[in-house]
Amino acid sequence: MKFWKLTFPAALGLALLLMLTGAAFMLYGERASSAQKIDEVRMQADILSAIVPAALAFDDTEAAMDYLNALRANPEIRGAALYDENDVFFAGFRLGTWQYPDSPPADGYVQEQDRVIVTAPVVQDGTRMGTVIVRSAAEPLATRMMRYTSIILLFSMGVLLLGVVWLATRALTSANATLAARADDLTRANAELKSQIEQREQAEEALRQSQKMETLGQLTGGIAHDFNNLLTIVLGNLERVIRTLTEKGETQLAETAENAQRGARRAASLTQSLLAFARRQPLDPRSVDINVFVNEMSSLMKRTMGETIAIETVIGAGLWKVCVDPNQLESAILNLAVNARDAMPEGGKLTIETANAYVDRQYITDHAGLEIEPGQYVLLCISDTGTGMDEETIEKAFEPFFTTKGVGHGTGLGLSQLYGFVKQSGGHVKIYSERGNGTTFKLYFPRHIPAEDEEPVQERRKEVPRGNGELVLVVEDEDDVRAHTVALVEELGYRAVDAPDGKSALGQLDRHPEIALLFTDVGLPDGMNGRQLSDEACSRRPDLKVLYTTGYARNAIIHDGRLDQGLHLVTKPFTYEEAGFAMEEAMRTKTQARKILIVEDEGLILADLVMQMEDFGIPTLEAVNGKKAEEIARRERSALRAVVVDLGLPDMRGDALTEKLLAMDPSLKIVIASGYAPGEVRTKFAGDSRVTFVEKPYNAKALLDALNIKPGRSA
């Protein structure tokens, strides 16, 4: 009985104990659940903040959304947002009515009823790049009821409670396993992303270096252009003074003038180096066997290097030929040899190696900064055992006027001239060096397959040719240069009239039908350059000879470092002798009629149009698709006067081909022919005087009218 009396208090005590235990469990459960949810959401935020720096760095919202959308698979996450370093919204997703904050809250977490919002920083290399916000879902009502019910049933259903705890533990374990697997996936994705970032950084560095060199090239090229105009006047007048003094027997004064002339020529040499770096020098490319070239230079190299430096040549068998300017190649090799000699004051070894090389895309990818297209190349490798260069020196090596030598021991233009020459020749140069371990320069030149009819170089006779009173039209916008050129032309036995621009020159041409030679600067003012002036002048006078001059090579007559075929050029500053030979060569060259390229895929239309053009005395070229037209335009660039383009070609639209052809030669005239030219095509070329339209059906007369060519005259 006493036992049963004790039962109720015991039961009551047990009940109270169970109630207190239940309350404790309820409090503990609420806190544990809240902490767990906070940890889970914080984990998601930390993972997200670790993988989005690249997307923020490259402003790549698409990549950012890919990472954010990965969180959608987690039912506990109802929204996430990404902000940049300026707290401006960048990307996000949301389920329900949650509104993205205007700016992210402070780092950490906040609880809104039964939801958790975690804010975490996005940090890379110690720099904060942005902020991520992750928002959890509300706990389902059924879950909450289950937890409260389990507490009530704790008094009588302990076993069931244990079962519920076991099921909850099992579910939690499964969820943790899922999160761990997802974390592994994100880790792998992050590693792949880092690899892509490294590759992109390498590409960006190569682009930055290329843009820097291009900017320096434009700057130095412009300076060289102005100096060449000045030096044309200085050298020309010094030549005239020296000839006059020599004829009068005033030897001492003549020697003084010759000293000034030598100084001016050194200045001209420096400007040529600047133009070489700027890739604006006119090259005279020839088919060259570098093996033969290196062997022929061996004695010169030995004298240059001295007795303390051994020279070894490793000649590649079956070496392909290249198309380069031999004088520039010799200068490049000598520059590298002299630099190597100066880097080996105690003596050493210079190695010159040649080899054929096929460069594929993988090789270009593996060698960051290799700015060439895949293909066949000839490799010229020059190595020394000297002091070497550090990374900073390598980065600046090709910049004009950069030198590590003392004052008076170098201009700092040798390597910049080498760089410009190789790039202008379609190749690439790469430096490999370490401080104390020597230096290697690798020069890549595109393979050249010589044509069977390639003409040998003719030797120039010694005496300067003179004119027989032929009338020359001198066109030059610089007054002093024009006056000097007129005087020089007359001194060479010609008569001269002059003009400062294209419009005035055409007026002179109309007033003086006896003009035999147009001697024009390439860069003229008022919207008509020398090439455009030549085209118009030759359309009026098909027998007119043309000689160009420039202090700064332009795309109007020089492409890929090479003077367009059939053109004549004397570069500034030019001498009495150079002008005499150039004028004589231009005068004796037969004028070739320039052609019209017709691009039409309908064979009958093409054949009929060609026949009509021939009746008018207009020579033509033919192409049935855009690709063939590009090949012909590239090959016959100097011979082309205009292009007729059908809008509906089989491989590309006529307007797309027109854009490519104009990029290739900005002075080209193009007629787009179509039965119906869409409005967007006409709008694209509205205001472009180089492009006109004709509608089918049309004939040769309509095309010539569109091109402003009168029938019966040669192109």
Short mmCIF file of C-alpha atoms in Angstrom, two decimals, residues 32-482:
data_model
loop_
_atom_site.label_atom_id
_atom_site.label_comp_id
_atom_site.label_asym_id
_atom_site.label_seq_id
_atom_site.Cartn_x
_atom_site.Cartn_y
_atom_site.Cartn_z
CA ALA A 32 19.86 23.07 -31.97
CA SER A 33 17.53 23.30 -34.95
CA SER A 34 18.21 27.00 -35.28
CA ALA A 35 21.98 26.50 -34.96
CA GLN A 36 21.93 23.67 -37.48
CA LYS A 37 19.98 25.73 -39.96
CA ILE A 38 22.36 28.65 -39.47
CA ASP A 39 25.38 26.34 -40.00
CA GLU A 40 23.86 24.80 -43.13
CA VAL A 41 23.00 28.14 -44.66
CA ARG A 42 26.39 29.56 -43.66
CA MET A 43 28.09 26.57 -45.31
CA GLN A 44 26.20 27.22 -48.53
CA ALA A 45 27.13 30.91 -48.36
CA ASP A 46 30.83 30.09 -47.76
CA ILE A 47 30.91 27.66 -50.68
CA LEU A 48 29.21 30.16 -52.94
CA SER A 49 31.56 33.00 -51.91
CA ALA A 50 34.56 30.79 -52.70
CA ILE A 51 33.58 30.07 -56.30
CA VAL A 52 32.19 33.38 -57.58
CA PRO A 53 35.31 35.66 -57.54
CA ALA A 54 36.09 34.86 -61.19
CA ALA A 55 32.55 35.70 -62.28
CA LEU A 56 32.78 39.06 -60.49
CA ALA A 57 36.29 39.73 -61.83
CA PHE A 58 35.25 39.17 -65.44
CA ASP A 59 31.75 40.65 -65.03
CA ASP A 60 30.34 37.27 -66.11
CA THR A 61 26.71 37.19 -64.93
CA GLU A 62 26.03 33.97 -66.83
CA ALA A 63 28.67 32.08 -64.84
CA ALA A 64 27.40 33.67 -61.62
CA MET A 65 23.85 32.48 -62.33
CA ASP A 66 25.14 28.95 -62.97
CA TYR A 67 26.62 28.88 -59.46
CA LEU A 68 23.53 30.46 -57.88
CA ASN A 69 21.13 28.11 -59.66
CA ALA A 70 23.04 25.14 -58.23
CA LEU A 71 21.51 26.07 -54.85
CA ARG A 72 17.99 25.52 -56.21
CA ALA A 73 18.49 21.78 -55.74
CA ASN A 74 18.55 22.31 -51.96
CA PRO A 75 14.94 22.58 -50.74
CA GLU A 76 16.17 24.39 -47.64
CA ILE A 77 17.34 27.35 -49.73
CA ARG A 78 14.70 29.78 -50.99
CA GLY A 79 16.88 32.53 -52.40
CA ALA A 80 20.41 33.81 -52.95
CA ALA A 81 21.91 37.05 -54.23
CA LEU A 82 25.35 38.27 -55.30
CA TYR A 83 26.55 41.90 -54.99
CA ASP A 84 29.74 43.42 -56.44
CA GLU A 85 32.42 45.36 -54.54
CA ASN A 86 30.32 48.53 -54.79
CA ASP A 87 27.33 46.77 -53.12
CA VAL A 88 25.46 46.82 -56.42
CA PHE A 89 23.23 43.84 -57.18
CA PHE A 90 24.99 41.50 -59.68
CA ALA A 91 22.93 38.26 -59.90
CA GLY A 92 20.47 36.17 -57.88
CA PHE A 93 17.45 33.87 -57.70
CA ARG A 94 14.46 33.81 -55.37
CA LEU A 95 11.50 31.57 -54.67
CA GLY A 96 8.44 33.27 -53.28
CA THR A 97 7.97 36.94 -52.47
CA TRP A 98 11.41 37.73 -51.04
CA GLN A 99 12.73 41.10 -52.28
CA TYR A 100 16.48 41.58 -52.90
CA PRO A 101 17.87 44.23 -50.53
CA ASP A 102 19.06 47.46 -52.19
CA SER A 103 22.43 46.81 -50.58
CA PRO A 104 23.72 43.81 -48.63
CA PRO A 105 23.41 43.81 -44.81
CA ALA A 106 26.43 43.43 -42.57
CA ASP A 107 28.34 40.13 -42.64
CA GLY A 108 26.84 37.45 -40.39
CA TYR A 109 23.28 36.18 -40.07
CA VAL A 110 19.85 37.35 -39.03
CA GLN A 111 16.71 35.37 -38.19
CA GLU A 112 13.30 36.39 -39.45
CA GLN A 113 10.79 34.25 -37.55
CA ASP A 114 11.85 30.74 -38.58
CA ARG A 115 13.99 31.79 -41.56
CA VAL A 116 17.75 32.44 -41.60
CA ILE A 117 19.54 34.96 -43.84
CA VAL A 118 23.34 34.65 -43.98
CA THR A 119 25.60 37.36 -45.42
CA ALA A 120 29.20 36.44 -46.34
CA PRO A 121 32.03 38.39 -48.03
CA VAL A 122 33.57 37.39 -51.39
CA VAL A 123 37.32 37.69 -50.90
CA GLN A 124 40.23 36.86 -53.22
CA ASP A 125 43.90 37.40 -52.34
CA GLY A 126 42.89 39.54 -49.38
CA THR A 127 40.72 41.85 -51.46
CA ARG A 128 36.99 42.02 -50.98
CA MET A 129 35.29 41.63 -54.35
CA GLY A 130 31.64 41.50 -53.28
CA THR A 131 29.00 39.93 -51.01
CA VAL A 132 26.71 36.89 -51.13
CA ILE A 133 23.34 36.51 -49.36
CA VAL A 134 21.70 33.10 -48.84
CA ARG A 135 18.11 32.80 -47.45
CA SER A 136 16.71 29.58 -45.97
CA ALA A 137 13.19 28.26 -46.34
CA ALA A 138 10.59 28.43 -43.56
CA GLU A 139 10.34 25.25 -41.54
CA PRO A 140 7.26 23.29 -42.70
CA LEU A 141 4.30 23.30 -40.31
CA ALA A 142 4.20 19.51 -40.30
CA THR A 143 7.79 19.36 -39.05
CA ARG A 144 7.08 21.79 -36.25
CA MET A 145 3.95 19.90 -35.22
CA MET A 146 5.86 16.65 -35.26
CA ARG A 147 8.48 18.06 -32.93
CA TYR A 148 5.88 19.44 -30.49
CA THR A 149 3.83 16.24 -30.63
CA SER A 150 6.89 14.18 -29.95
CA ILE A 151 7.49 16.23 -26.82
CA ILE A 152 3.92 15.57 -25.56
CA LEU A 153 4.22 11.86 -26.37
CA LEU A 154 7.52 11.77 -24.52
CA PHE A 155 5.55 10.97 -21.31
CA SER A 156 4.18 7.73 -22.66
CA MET A 157 5.96 6.98 -25.93
CA GLY A 158 9.66 7.08 -25.18
CA VAL A 159 10.31 4.27 -27.57
CA LEU A 160 8.50 6.09 -30.32
CA LEU A 161 10.55 9.17 -29.49
CA LEU A 162 13.70 7.15 -29.84
CA GLY A 163 12.45 5.94 -33.20
CA VAL A 164 11.72 9.47 -34.31
CA VAL A 165 15.19 10.55 -33.14
CA TRP A 166 16.71 7.64 -35.08
CA LEU A 167 14.80 8.57 -38.23
CA ALA A 168 15.79 12.21 -37.84
CA THR A 169 19.43 11.21 -37.36
CA ARG A 170 19.28 9.05 -40.44
CA ALA A 171 17.75 11.87 -42.48
CA LEU A 172 20.38 14.28 -41.19
CA THR A 173 23.17 11.87 -42.10
CA SER A 174 21.75 11.53 -45.59
CA ALA A 175 21.47 15.30 -45.94
CA ASN A 176 25.05 15.74 -44.75
CA ALA A 177 26.21 13.13 -47.24
CA THR A 178 24.38 14.97 -50.01
CA LEU A 179 25.94 18.25 -48.95
CA ALA A 180 29.39 16.65 -48.81
CA ALA A 181 28.96 15.25 -52.33
CA ARG A 182 27.82 18.65 -53.54
CA ALA A 183 30.79 20.28 -51.83
CA ASP A 184 33.10 17.86 -53.67
CA ASP A 185 31.45 18.78 -56.95
CA LEU A 186 31.87 22.46 -56.19
CA THR A 187 35.52 21.90 -55.23
CA ARG A 188 36.19 20.21 -58.56
CA ALA A 189 34.35 22.98 -60.39
CA ASN A 190 36.37 25.55 -58.48
CA ALA A 191 39.64 23.84 -59.46
CA GLU A 192 38.59 23.81 -63.11
CA LEU A 193 37.58 27.44 -62.85
CA LYS A 194 40.98 28.36 -61.39
CA SER A 195 42.66 26.65 -64.33
CA GLN A 196 40.50 28.61 -66.76
CA ILE A 197 41.27 31.81 -64.87
CA GLU A 198 45.01 31.16 -65.18
CA GLN A 199 44.67 30.60 -68.93
CA ARG A 200 42.61 33.76 -69.29
CA GLU A 201 45.13 35.76 -67.27
CA GLN A 202 47.91 34.56 -69.57
CA ALA A 203 45.88 35.56 -72.62
CA GLU A 204 45.12 38.97 -71.08
CA GLU A 205 48.80 39.54 -70.33
CA ALA A 206 49.72 38.69 -73.92
CA LEU A 207 47.00 41.05 -75.19
CA ARG A 208 48.15 43.82 -72.85
CA GLN A 209 51.73 43.49 -74.06
CA SER A 210 50.61 43.47 -77.70
CA GLN A 211 48.46 46.58 -77.20
CA LYS A 212 51.30 48.37 -75.43
CA MET A 213 53.69 47.65 -78.29
CA GLU A 214 51.08 48.73 -80.84
CA THR A 215 50.53 52.02 -78.99
CA LEU A 216 54.26 52.67 -78.79
CA GLY A 217 54.52 51.83 -82.46
CA GLN A 218 51.87 54.37 -83.44
CA LEU A 219 53.55 57.03 -81.31
CA THR A 220 57.08 56.43 -82.59
CA GLY A 221 55.86 56.01 -86.16
CA GLY A 222 54.15 59.38 -86.07
CA ILE A 223 57.28 61.03 -84.68
CA ALA A 224 59.41 59.38 -87.36
CA HIS A 225 57.04 60.66 -90.06
CA ASP A 226 57.49 64.27 -88.95
CA PHE A 227 61.26 63.86 -88.66
CA ASN A 228 61.49 62.36 -92.13
CA ASN A 229 59.79 65.41 -93.62
CA LEU A 230 62.30 67.65 -91.84
CA LEU A 231 65.25 65.47 -92.81
CA THR A 232 64.16 65.46 -96.44
CA ILE A 233 64.66 69.23 -96.47
CA VAL A 234 67.92 69.14 -94.45
CA LEU A 235 69.61 66.32 -96.37
CA GLY A 236 68.41 67.55 -99.74
CA ASN A 237 69.74 71.05 -99.24
CA LEU A 238 73.00 69.77 -97.75
CA GLU A 239 73.48 67.62 -100.84
CA ARG A 240 72.95 70.64 -103.05
CA VAL A 241 75.36 72.73 -100.97
CA ILE A 242 78.04 70.02 -101.10
CA ARG A 243 77.75 69.66 -104.88
CA THR A 244 77.92 73.42 -105.37
CA LEU A 245 80.92 73.85 -103.04
CA THR A 246 82.74 70.93 -104.64
CA GLU A 247 82.21 72.37 -108.12
CA LYS A 248 83.61 75.73 -106.91
CA GLY A 249 86.63 74.03 -105.32
CA GLU A 250 85.78 75.16 -101.77
CA THR A 251 86.93 71.89 -100.23
CA GLN A 252 87.03 73.00 -96.59
CA LEU A 253 83.46 74.28 -96.61
CA ALA A 254 82.36 71.16 -98.47
CA GLU A 255 83.90 68.97 -95.75
CA THR A 256 82.08 70.98 -93.09
CA ALA A 257 78.81 70.43 -94.92
CA GLU A 258 79.62 66.72 -95.25
CA ASN A 259 80.01 66.50 -91.45
CA ALA A 260 76.55 67.99 -91.09
CA GLN A 261 75.29 65.56 -93.72
CA ARG A 262 76.67 62.58 -91.78
CA GLY A 263 74.88 63.76 -88.66
CA ALA A 264 71.63 64.14 -90.57
CA ARG A 265 72.05 60.64 -92.02
CA ARG A 266 72.48 59.26 -88.51
CA ALA A 267 69.24 60.98 -87.58
CA ALA A 268 67.62 59.43 -90.66
CA SER A 269 68.91 56.03 -89.56
CA LEU A 270 67.31 56.52 -86.14
CA THR A 271 63.97 57.41 -87.70
CA GLN A 272 64.20 54.30 -89.87
CA SER A 273 64.70 52.29 -86.68
CA LEU A 274 61.60 53.90 -85.21
CA LEU A 275 59.64 53.09 -88.37
CA ALA A 276 60.90 49.52 -88.21
CA PHE A 277 59.59 49.18 -84.66
CA ALA A 278 56.28 50.78 -85.68
CA ARG A 279 56.06 48.30 -88.58
CA ARG A 280 55.68 51.23 -90.98
CA GLN A 281 58.89 50.83 -92.97
CA PRO A 282 58.57 49.71 -96.60
CA LEU A 283 60.27 46.33 -96.83
CA ASP A 284 61.88 44.80 -99.90
CA PRO A 285 61.14 41.11 -99.25
CA ARG A 286 63.01 38.48 -101.24
CA SER A 287 63.10 34.71 -101.21
CA VAL A 288 65.88 33.90 -98.73
CA ASP A 289 67.53 30.64 -97.68
CA ILE A 290 68.50 31.43 -94.08
CA ASN A 291 71.09 28.63 -94.04
CA VAL A 292 72.95 30.21 -96.96
CA PHE A 293 72.44 33.64 -95.43
CA VAL A 294 73.97 32.60 -92.09
CA ASN A 295 76.93 30.92 -93.80
CA GLU A 296 77.61 34.04 -95.88
CA MET A 297 77.59 36.14 -92.70
CA SER A 298 80.03 33.89 -90.84
CA SER A 299 83.16 35.97 -91.53
CA LEU A 300 81.37 39.18 -90.59
CA MET A 301 80.10 37.54 -87.40
CA LYS A 302 83.61 36.43 -86.41
CA ARG A 303 84.96 39.95 -86.81
CA THR A 304 82.03 41.33 -84.82
CA MET A 305 82.29 38.88 -81.92
CA GLY A 306 86.08 38.90 -81.46
CA GLU A 307 88.45 36.10 -80.48
CA THR A 308 87.10 35.45 -76.97
CA ILE A 309 83.70 34.28 -78.20
CA ALA A 310 83.20 30.96 -79.98
CA ILE A 311 80.54 30.81 -82.70
CA GLU A 312 78.67 27.57 -83.36
CA THR A 313 76.12 27.10 -86.14
CA VAL A 314 73.60 24.26 -86.12
CA ILE A 315 72.10 24.17 -89.60
CA GLY A 316 68.73 22.49 -90.09
CA ALA A 317 68.56 20.04 -93.00
CA GLY A 318 66.10 20.74 -95.82
CA LEU A 319 65.37 24.21 -94.47
CA TRP A 320 62.42 25.97 -96.09
CA LYS A 321 62.83 29.40 -97.61
CA VAL A 322 61.37 32.58 -96.18
CA CYS A 323 60.30 35.85 -97.79
CA VAL A 324 62.01 38.67 -95.88
CA ASP A 325 64.01 41.81 -96.51
CA PRO A 326 67.66 40.59 -96.61
CA ASN A 327 69.05 43.90 -95.36
CA GLN A 328 66.70 43.92 -92.38
CA LEU A 329 67.46 40.25 -91.64
CA GLU A 330 71.20 40.97 -91.65
CA SER A 331 70.66 43.94 -89.36
CA ALA A 332 68.55 41.80 -87.00
CA ILE A 333 71.19 39.06 -86.75
CA LEU A 334 73.98 41.59 -86.21
CA ASN A 335 71.97 43.40 -83.52
CA LEU A 336 71.47 40.14 -81.63
CA ALA A 337 75.15 39.22 -82.07
CA VAL A 338 76.33 42.59 -80.74
CA ASN A 339 73.99 42.34 -77.75
CA ALA A 340 75.28 38.81 -77.08
CA ARG A 341 78.88 40.02 -77.27
CA ASP A 342 78.20 42.82 -74.79
CA ALA A 343 76.55 40.28 -72.44
CA MET A 344 79.73 38.13 -72.49
CA PRO A 345 82.56 40.53 -71.51
CA GLU A 346 84.73 37.62 -70.34
CA GLY A 347 84.05 35.58 -73.46
CA GLY A 348 81.61 32.76 -74.09
CA LYS A 349 79.71 30.99 -76.83
CA LEU A 350 77.22 32.20 -79.44
CA THR A 351 75.01 29.54 -81.04
CA ILE A 352 73.03 30.14 -84.24
CA GLU A 353 70.51 27.41 -85.01
CA THR A 354 67.99 26.97 -87.82
CA ALA A 355 65.13 24.50 -88.16
CA ASN A 356 61.79 23.96 -89.82
CA ALA A 357 58.89 24.26 -87.39
CA TYR A 358 55.20 23.48 -87.60
CA VAL A 359 53.29 25.57 -85.10
CA ASP A 360 49.87 24.19 -84.12
CA ARG A 361 47.22 25.69 -81.86
CA GLN A 362 48.25 23.54 -78.90
CA TYR A 363 51.83 24.80 -79.16
CA ILE A 364 50.58 28.40 -79.26
CA THR A 365 48.39 27.72 -76.19
CA ASP A 366 51.31 26.15 -74.29
CA HIS A 367 53.64 29.07 -75.08
CA ALA A 368 51.93 32.17 -73.76
CA GLY A 369 52.56 35.29 -75.81
CA LEU A 370 53.35 33.49 -79.08
CA GLU A 371 51.51 35.85 -81.41
CA ILE A 372 51.43 33.85 -84.65
CA GLU A 373 48.91 31.82 -86.60
CA PRO A 374 49.22 28.03 -86.86
CA GLY A 375 51.26 26.93 -89.86
CA GLN A 376 54.72 26.20 -91.22
CA TYR A 377 57.60 28.39 -90.06
CA VAL A 378 61.37 28.64 -90.25
CA LEU A 379 62.94 29.05 -86.81
CA LEU A 380 66.11 31.11 -86.38
CA CYS A 381 67.46 30.66 -82.86
CA ILE A 382 70.35 32.78 -81.50
CA SER A 383 71.67 31.90 -78.02
CA ASP A 384 74.49 33.15 -75.82
CA THR A 385 76.07 32.15 -72.52
CA GLY A 386 76.06 35.69 -71.15
CA THR A 387 74.65 37.41 -68.09
CA GLY A 388 71.00 36.86 -69.06
CA MET A 389 67.97 39.02 -68.28
CA ASP A 390 65.42 39.14 -65.50
CA GLU A 391 61.66 39.20 -66.10
CA GLU A 392 61.41 42.99 -65.91
CA THR A 393 64.15 43.44 -68.53
CA ILE A 394 62.54 40.85 -70.83
CA GLU A 395 59.21 42.67 -70.61
CA LYS A 396 60.79 45.98 -71.67
CA ALA A 397 63.40 44.64 -74.09
CA PHE A 398 61.53 45.57 -77.27
CA GLU A 399 60.50 49.05 -76.16
CA PRO A 400 62.19 51.89 -78.08
CA PHE A 401 65.11 53.57 -76.30
CA PHE A 402 65.19 50.95 -73.52
CA THR A 403 68.76 49.80 -72.90
CA THR A 404 70.76 48.33 -70.03
CA LYS A 405 74.00 49.68 -71.49
CA GLY A 406 75.71 52.82 -70.28
CA VAL A 407 75.29 56.26 -71.81
CA GLY A 408 76.87 56.42 -75.26
CA HIS A 409 76.92 52.63 -75.69
CA GLY A 410 73.59 52.09 -77.38
CA THR A 411 70.48 53.84 -78.66
CA GLY A 412 68.02 51.28 -77.32
CA LEU A 413 66.56 50.86 -80.81
CA GLY A 414 68.24 47.63 -81.93
CA LEU A 415 65.74 45.19 -80.43
CA SER A 416 62.76 47.42 -81.16
CA GLN A 417 63.83 47.50 -84.82
CA LEU A 418 64.20 43.71 -84.75
CA TYR A 419 60.74 43.33 -83.22
CA GLY A 420 59.10 45.55 -85.84
CA PHE A 421 60.87 43.81 -88.73
CA VAL A 422 59.87 40.31 -87.59
CA LYS A 423 56.24 41.28 -86.92
CA GLN A 424 56.01 43.16 -90.24
CA SER A 425 57.33 40.02 -91.97
CA GLY A 426 54.44 38.00 -90.53
CA GLY A 427 56.54 36.28 -87.87
CA HIS A 428 57.16 36.44 -84.14
CA VAL A 429 60.12 36.81 -81.79
CA LYS A 430 60.30 35.30 -78.30
CA ILE A 431 62.92 35.79 -75.57
CA TYR A 432 63.94 33.01 -73.17
CA SER A 433 66.39 34.10 -70.47
CA GLU A 434 67.31 33.92 -66.80
CA ARG A 435 69.70 36.10 -64.87
CA GLY A 436 73.13 34.44 -65.02
CA ASN A 437 72.05 31.68 -67.45
CA GLY A 438 72.32 33.31 -70.86
CA THR A 439 69.68 34.40 -73.36
CA THR A 440 67.95 32.80 -76.34
CA PHE A 441 66.08 34.69 -79.06
CA LYS A 442 63.73 32.62 -81.22
CA LEU A 443 62.65 34.23 -84.49
CA TYR A 444 59.76 32.61 -86.38
CA PHE A 445 59.35 33.45 -90.10
CA PRO A 446 56.50 32.06 -92.25
CA ARG A 447 57.51 29.50 -94.85
CA HIS A 448 57.76 30.87 -98.39
CA ILE A 449 57.37 28.79 -101.56
CA PRO A 450 59.07 30.76 -104.37
CA ALA A 451 57.22 31.20 -107.66
CA GLU A 452 58.84 29.74 -110.76
CA ASP A 453 58.88 33.13 -112.50
CA GLU A 454 60.37 35.05 -109.55
CA GLU A 455 62.64 37.69 -111.05
CA PRO A 456 66.28 37.99 -109.92
CA VAL A 457 67.43 41.28 -108.41
CA GLN A 458 69.06 43.54 -110.99
CA GLU A 459 72.13 45.56 -110.07
CA ARG A 460 71.73 49.34 -110.26
CA ARG A 461 74.09 51.20 -112.58
CA LYS A 462 76.38 53.77 -111.00
CA GLU A 463 75.51 56.99 -112.86
CA VAL A 464 72.38 58.82 -111.76
CA PRO A 465 69.85 58.87 -114.63
CA ARG A 466 68.56 62.27 -115.75
CA GLY A 467 65.41 63.43 -117.47
CA ASN A 468 64.98 65.01 -120.88
CA GLY A 469 62.71 67.87 -119.96
CA GLU A 470 59.64 65.73 -119.19
CA LEU A 471 57.03 67.54 -117.11
CA VAL A 472 56.55 66.20 -113.55
CA LEU A 473 53.63 67.03 -111.26
CA VAL A 474 54.89 67.22 -107.65
CA VAL A 475 52.12 66.86 -105.02
CA GLU A 476 53.17 67.52 -101.40
CA ASP A 477 51.27 69.24 -98.58
CA GLU A 478 54.41 70.42 -96.70
CA ASP A 479 55.50 73.68 -98.36
CA ASP A 480 59.23 73.34 -97.63
CA VAL A 481 59.33 69.70 -98.71
CA ARG A 482 57.41 70.55 -101.88
#
